[in-house]
Coordinates of C-alpha atoms and ligand atoms in Angstrom, one line a residue:
M1 CA -13.0 -14.6 3.9
I2 CA -10.9 -17.4 2.3
P3 CA -7.6 -16.4 0.7
S4 CA -7.4 -17.5 -2.9
K5 CA -5.1 -17.2 -5.8
G6 CA -5.7 -17.2 -9.5
Y7 CA -4.9 -15.6 -12.8
A8 CA -6.6 -12.2 -13.4
A9 CA -6.8 -9.5 -16.0
Q10 CA -6.6 -6.1 -14.3
S11 CA -8.0 -4.2 -17.3
A12 CA -9.2 -4.9 -20.9
T13 CA -5.7 -4.2 -22.2
T14 CA -3.5 -6.1 -19.7
D15 CA -2.5 -9.7 -19.9
L16 CA -3.6 -12.2 -17.3
A17 CA -1.2 -12.5 -14.4
P18 CA -1.1 -14.1 -11.0
W19 CA -3.4 -12.4 -8.5
N20 CA -4.4 -13.0 -4.8
F21 CA -8.0 -12.4 -3.8
E22 CA -10.6 -13.5 -1.4
R23 CA -13.6 -15.8 -1.7
R24 CA -16.6 -15.8 0.7
E25 CA -16.6 -18.1 3.7
V26 CA -18.4 -21.4 3.1
G27 CA -22.1 -20.7 4.0
P28 CA -24.6 -23.3 5.3
H29 CA -25.6 -24.2 1.7
D30 CA -22.2 -23.7 0.0
V31 CA -19.7 -26.2 -1.4
Q32 CA -16.0 -25.3 -1.5
F33 CA -13.9 -27.3 -4.0
D34 CA -10.3 -27.4 -5.1
I35 CA -10.1 -26.7 -8.8
L36 CA -8.2 -29.4 -10.6
Y37 CA -8.9 -28.4 -14.3
C38 CA -10.5 -25.5 -16.1
G39 CA -11.4 -25.3 -19.7
V40 CA -10.5 -22.3 -21.9
C41 CA -13.6 -20.9 -23.6
H42 CA -13.6 -18.3 -26.4
S43 CA -15.9 -16.2 -24.2
D44 CA -13.0 -15.9 -21.6
L45 CA -11.1 -13.9 -24.2
H46 CA -14.1 -11.8 -25.3
Q47 CA -14.7 -10.8 -21.7
I48 CA -11.2 -10.1 -20.5
R49 CA -10.9 -7.8 -23.6
D50 CA -14.3 -6.3 -22.8
E51 CA -15.6 -7.1 -26.3
W52 CA -19.2 -7.5 -25.1
G53 CA -19.0 -4.4 -22.9
G54 CA -19.6 -4.0 -19.1
S55 CA -16.6 -6.1 -18.0
I56 CA -15.8 -6.1 -14.3
F57 CA -12.0 -5.9 -13.4
P58 CA -10.0 -7.4 -12.0
M59 CA -11.4 -10.5 -13.7
V60 CA -10.6 -14.1 -13.1
P61 CA -12.0 -16.0 -16.1
G62 CA -13.0 -19.6 -16.4
H63 CA -16.4 -21.4 -16.4
E64 CA -15.5 -25.0 -17.3
I65 CA -14.5 -26.0 -13.8
V66 CA -13.9 -29.5 -12.3
G67 CA -12.4 -30.4 -9.0
K68 CA -12.7 -32.2 -5.6
V69 CA -14.8 -31.1 -2.7
K70 CA -12.8 -29.7 0.2
K71 CA -15.5 -28.4 2.5
V72 CA -19.3 -28.3 2.7
G73 CA -21.7 -26.1 4.7
A74 CA -23.8 -27.5 7.6
H75 CA -27.0 -27.9 5.4
V76 CA -25.4 -29.2 2.2
K77 CA -27.1 -32.5 1.2
K78 CA -25.8 -33.2 -2.3
F79 CA -22.1 -33.2 -1.7
K80 CA -19.5 -34.5 0.9
F81 CA -15.8 -34.1 1.4
G82 CA -13.8 -35.7 -1.4
D83 CA -16.6 -35.9 -4.0
L84 CA -15.9 -34.8 -7.6
A85 CA -17.7 -31.6 -8.4
A86 CA -18.1 -29.2 -11.3
V87 CA -19.4 -25.7 -12.0
G88 CA -20.3 -24.3 -15.4
C89 CA -21.3 -20.8 -16.5
M90 CA -23.6 -19.8 -13.6
V91 CA -23.4 -19.8 -9.9
D92 CA -26.8 -18.4 -8.9
S93 CA -30.1 -17.0 -10.2
C94 CA -33.3 -15.6 -8.6
R95 CA -34.8 -19.1 -8.1
V96 CA -38.4 -17.9 -8.0
C97 CA -39.3 -16.7 -11.5
P98 CA -41.0 -19.1 -14.0
E99 CA -37.8 -19.8 -15.9
C100 CA -35.9 -20.7 -12.7
N101 CA -38.8 -22.9 -11.6
A102 CA -38.6 -24.6 -15.0
G103 CA -34.9 -25.3 -14.6
L104 CA -34.0 -22.7 -17.1
E105 CA -31.9 -20.6 -14.8
Q106 CA -29.8 -19.3 -17.7
Y107 CA -32.9 -17.4 -18.9
C108 CA -33.8 -16.1 -15.4
T109 CA -36.2 -13.2 -15.7
G110 CA -36.1 -12.2 -12.0
T111 CA -32.6 -10.9 -11.2
G112 CA -31.0 -12.6 -14.1
M113 CA -28.5 -15.5 -13.8
V114 CA -25.2 -14.8 -11.8
G115 CA -22.3 -15.6 -14.1
T116 CA -19.4 -17.7 -12.7
Y117 CA -17.1 -14.7 -13.4
N118 CA -17.5 -11.1 -14.6
S119 CA -20.8 -10.9 -12.8
R120 CA -22.1 -9.9 -9.3
G121 CA -23.6 -12.2 -6.7
K122 CA -26.7 -11.4 -4.7
D123 CA -24.3 -9.8 -2.1
G124 CA -23.1 -7.4 -4.8
A125 CA -19.6 -8.8 -4.7
P126 CA -17.9 -9.6 -8.1
T127 CA -17.7 -13.3 -9.0
Y128 CA -14.4 -14.9 -9.9
G129 CA -14.0 -17.9 -12.2
G130 CA -12.0 -21.1 -12.5
Y131 CA -8.5 -19.9 -13.4
S132 CA -8.0 -20.2 -9.7
N133 CA -7.2 -22.7 -6.9
H134 CA -10.7 -23.2 -5.5
I135 CA -14.2 -21.9 -5.6
V136 CA -17.2 -21.5 -3.2
V137 CA -20.6 -22.1 -4.8
H138 CA -24.2 -22.7 -3.5
E139 CA -24.8 -26.5 -3.8
D140 CA -27.8 -25.9 -6.1
F141 CA -25.3 -24.8 -8.8
V142 CA -22.7 -27.5 -8.3
L143 CA -22.9 -30.5 -10.6
H144 CA -22.0 -34.2 -10.0
I145 CA -19.5 -35.8 -12.3
S146 CA -18.5 -39.4 -12.8
D147 CA -15.1 -40.8 -11.9
K148 CA -15.4 -43.1 -14.9
L149 CA -14.5 -40.3 -17.3
S150 CA -11.2 -38.5 -17.8
L151 CA -11.5 -35.5 -15.5
P152 CA -9.7 -32.9 -17.6
A153 CA -11.8 -33.9 -20.6
V154 CA -15.0 -33.5 -18.7
A155 CA -14.3 -29.8 -18.0
P156 CA -15.3 -28.5 -21.4
L157 CA -18.7 -30.2 -21.1
L158 CA -19.6 -27.5 -18.6
C159 CA -19.8 -24.9 -21.4
A160 CA -19.1 -26.2 -24.8
G161 CA -21.0 -29.4 -24.0
I162 CA -24.1 -28.0 -22.5
T163 CA -24.3 -25.1 -25.1
T164 CA -24.7 -27.7 -27.9
W165 CA -26.6 -30.3 -25.9
S166 CA -29.4 -27.9 -24.8
P167 CA -30.5 -26.8 -28.3
L168 CA -30.2 -30.3 -29.7
R169 CA -32.4 -31.6 -26.9
H170 CA -34.8 -28.7 -27.0
W171 CA -35.5 -29.1 -30.8
K172 CA -35.5 -32.9 -30.3
V173 CA -32.8 -33.5 -33.0
G174 CA -32.3 -37.2 -33.6
K175 CA -33.1 -40.1 -35.8
G176 CA -34.4 -39.1 -39.3
H177 CA -33.0 -35.6 -39.0
K178 CA -30.3 -34.1 -41.1
L179 CA -28.1 -31.9 -38.9
A180 CA -25.5 -29.5 -40.1
V181 CA -22.8 -28.3 -37.7
L182 CA -21.3 -25.0 -38.7
G183 CA -17.7 -24.6 -37.4
L184 CA -15.6 -27.3 -36.0
G185 CA -14.1 -25.9 -32.8
G186 CA -14.8 -26.4 -29.1
L187 CA -18.6 -26.2 -29.5
G188 CA -18.7 -27.7 -33.0
H189 CA -16.9 -30.9 -32.1
M190 CA -19.3 -31.5 -29.1
A191 CA -22.3 -30.9 -31.4
V192 CA -21.0 -33.6 -33.8
K193 CA -20.5 -36.1 -31.0
F194 CA -24.0 -35.4 -29.5
G195 CA -25.7 -35.3 -33.0
V196 CA -24.2 -38.7 -33.9
A197 CA -25.1 -40.1 -30.4
F198 CA -28.7 -38.9 -30.9
G199 CA -29.0 -40.7 -34.2
A200 CA -29.0 -37.7 -36.6
E201 CA -27.2 -37.7 -39.9
V202 CA -24.4 -35.1 -39.2
T203 CA -22.7 -33.0 -41.7
V204 CA -19.9 -30.6 -40.8
L205 CA -19.9 -27.4 -42.8
S206 CA -16.4 -25.8 -42.9
T207 CA -14.4 -23.3 -44.9
S208 CA -11.3 -25.5 -44.6
P209 CA -11.1 -28.8 -46.5
S210 CA -8.2 -29.9 -44.2
K211 CA -10.8 -30.5 -41.4
E212 CA -12.6 -33.3 -43.2
A213 CA -10.5 -36.2 -41.7
A214 CA -10.9 -34.8 -38.2
A215 CA -14.7 -34.3 -38.7
R216 CA -15.1 -37.9 -39.9
Q217 CA -13.0 -39.2 -37.0
L218 CA -15.5 -37.5 -34.6
G219 CA -18.3 -39.4 -36.3
A220 CA -19.6 -36.9 -38.9
H221 CA -21.3 -38.6 -41.8
K222 CA -20.7 -35.9 -44.4
F223 CA -18.4 -32.9 -44.9
V224 CA -19.1 -29.9 -47.0
V225 CA -16.5 -27.2 -47.9
T226 CA -18.5 -24.0 -47.9
S227 CA -16.0 -22.2 -50.1
D228 CA -16.7 -24.7 -52.9
P229 CA -19.9 -23.7 -54.8
A230 CA -20.5 -27.1 -56.2
Q231 CA -20.4 -28.7 -52.8
V232 CA -22.7 -26.0 -51.4
K233 CA -25.1 -26.5 -54.3
S234 CA -25.3 -30.2 -53.4
V235 CA -26.8 -29.4 -50.0
K236 CA -29.3 -26.6 -51.0
G237 CA -32.6 -27.1 -49.1
Y238 CA -31.1 -30.2 -47.5
F239 CA -30.9 -29.8 -43.7
D240 CA -33.6 -29.9 -41.0
F241 CA -31.3 -28.1 -38.6
I242 CA -28.1 -26.1 -38.7
L243 CA -26.3 -25.6 -35.4
D244 CA -24.2 -22.5 -35.9
T245 CA -21.2 -22.3 -33.6
V246 CA -19.3 -19.6 -35.4
S247 CA -18.5 -16.4 -33.6
A248 CA -16.9 -14.6 -36.6
P249 CA -19.1 -12.7 -39.1
H250 CA -20.7 -15.0 -41.7
D251 CA -23.2 -15.0 -44.6
M252 CA -26.5 -16.0 -43.0
G253 CA -28.3 -16.0 -46.3
L254 CA -26.0 -18.7 -47.6
Y255 CA -26.6 -21.0 -44.7
L256 CA -30.3 -20.4 -44.5
S257 CA -30.6 -21.5 -48.1
L258 CA -29.3 -24.9 -47.0
L259 CA -32.3 -25.5 -44.8
R260 CA -35.3 -27.4 -46.1
T261 CA -38.8 -26.0 -45.7
D262 CA -39.6 -25.5 -41.9
G263 CA -35.9 -26.0 -41.1
T264 CA -34.3 -24.2 -38.2
H265 CA -31.0 -22.4 -38.0
I266 CA -29.8 -22.3 -34.3
C267 CA -27.1 -19.8 -33.3
V268 CA -24.9 -20.7 -30.3
G269 CA -21.8 -18.7 -31.3
I270 CA -21.9 -14.9 -30.7
P271 CA -20.4 -12.7 -33.3
S272 CA -19.4 -9.3 -31.9
D273 CA -21.6 -7.4 -34.5
P274 CA -25.3 -7.8 -35.1
I275 CA -26.0 -10.4 -37.8
Q276 CA -27.7 -9.4 -41.1
V277 CA -30.6 -11.4 -42.4
H278 CA -32.9 -10.6 -45.3
T279 CA -36.5 -11.6 -44.5
F280 CA -36.7 -13.5 -47.8
S281 CA -34.0 -15.9 -46.6
I282 CA -36.4 -17.1 -43.9
M283 CA -39.7 -16.5 -45.6
A284 CA -38.9 -18.8 -48.5
G285 CA -39.5 -22.2 -46.9
R286 CA -41.0 -20.8 -43.6
K287 CA -37.7 -21.2 -41.9
S288 CA -36.8 -20.4 -38.3
L289 CA -33.8 -18.4 -37.1
A290 CA -33.2 -19.2 -33.4
A291 CA -30.5 -18.9 -30.8
S292 CA -29.8 -20.8 -27.6
G293 CA -27.6 -20.0 -24.6
I294 CA -25.8 -22.5 -22.4
G295 CA -28.3 -24.7 -20.5
G296 CA -30.1 -25.0 -17.1
I297 CA -28.8 -26.8 -14.1
P298 CA -31.1 -29.9 -14.4
E299 CA -30.2 -30.4 -18.1
T300 CA -26.5 -29.9 -17.4
Q301 CA -26.7 -32.7 -14.9
E302 CA -28.6 -34.8 -17.4
M303 CA -25.9 -34.2 -20.0
L304 CA -23.1 -35.1 -17.6
D305 CA -24.9 -38.3 -16.6
Y306 CA -25.5 -39.1 -20.3
C307 CA -21.8 -38.5 -21.1
A308 CA -20.8 -40.8 -18.2
A309 CA -23.2 -43.6 -19.4
N310 CA -22.1 -43.2 -23.1
N311 CA -18.4 -42.5 -22.6
I312 CA -18.5 -39.0 -24.2
V313 CA -15.9 -36.4 -23.3
S314 CA -14.3 -33.4 -25.0
D315 CA -11.1 -33.8 -27.1
I316 CA -8.6 -31.6 -25.3
E317 CA -5.1 -30.3 -25.1
M318 CA -3.8 -29.7 -21.6
I319 CA -1.8 -26.6 -20.9
D320 CA 0.2 -25.0 -18.1
I321 CA -1.5 -21.8 -16.9
K322 CA 1.6 -19.8 -17.8
D323 CA 1.0 -20.6 -21.4
I324 CA -2.5 -19.2 -21.4
H325 CA -1.7 -16.3 -23.8
K326 CA -0.1 -18.7 -26.3
A327 CA -3.3 -20.8 -26.0
Y328 CA -5.5 -17.8 -26.7
E329 CA -3.5 -17.0 -29.9
R330 CA -3.8 -20.5 -31.1
M331 CA -7.5 -20.6 -30.2
L332 CA -8.1 -17.5 -32.3
K333 CA -6.5 -19.3 -35.3
G334 CA -8.6 -22.4 -34.7
D335 CA -5.4 -24.2 -33.9
V336 CA -6.6 -26.6 -31.2
R337 CA -8.3 -30.0 -31.2
Y338 CA -10.7 -28.9 -29.7
R339 CA -10.4 -27.3 -26.3
F340 CA -7.5 -26.2 -24.2
V341 CA -7.8 -27.2 -20.5
I342 CA -5.6 -25.7 -17.8
D343 CA -4.0 -28.1 -15.4
M344 CA -4.6 -26.1 -12.3
A345 CA -1.7 -27.8 -10.5
T346 CA 0.5 -25.4 -12.5
L347 CA -1.0 -22.3 -10.8
Ligands
ZN401 ZN1 -17.9 -20.7 -22.3
ZN402 ZN1 -35.1 -16.5 -12.0

């Protein structure tokens, strides 16, 4: 076993604190890399507080991981010592079910995907995430990243990026479409960047008028304050797609009314409680209510390559790992543009 150190929660009610643990030896198909930066995702907080249930403790969170390869197994073909490498939300899956064969490992119907943390690998051992000094992952779940982009700003692409990329690509959102992005946080700001890059007309829907300048700076064409009835009325039946990144409770009926006939509302945020929708809200206008979760390995690589070619990264604020709790508090208040990234040299 390889001695490792990280920040862990020992239970749902304890703060993160330094913790020494072990990772598996580098197997023939494994890549071990030193973690240089790790993004801070809202789901880290949900899981260390056991808000989705079933959390495994001690827990080392973190699934927006970038670093440099330290060691590769004898049969590894994709990576060599010194390469940049990244890992997102999953580190394994069954690899034989139809979904895995289609590159949709996140929807694996065999054994289910193995999460980067708060999950169990095929050996039954708990997985530990990126708030740590290094990680060992099968090469099939390690991604290539370009040295042309700012490395810390690439980290959030591994969750916030792919979570918005995947639905926009799946529904082929682009030229001629009117896309609304609901919520302007870690996910929302990536949705705006991708929507604009794909040629859609992008509108940010937000409760706070103060976010308009920032939204336009990201490239949004329009901005609608959802607490202003006149502004809301001006976009009734207007959008082809709404990408809903909000993880707090919100009025689905209101947002569905902003879709045109045959429009699609896509949820990527996960409110803790079930959402309530009246059938009329989707029946009138034959609308679709859908959801999408992260993205598969091939499309994650495609996104990273696209970002390298088009100079797209996340807007970040770098933090010392000792300030992680302050960062969580600010994240809950939406006080971050738009993603915290931990400088792992501070571990
Ligand atoms: Zn995440
Ligand atoms: Zn599978």
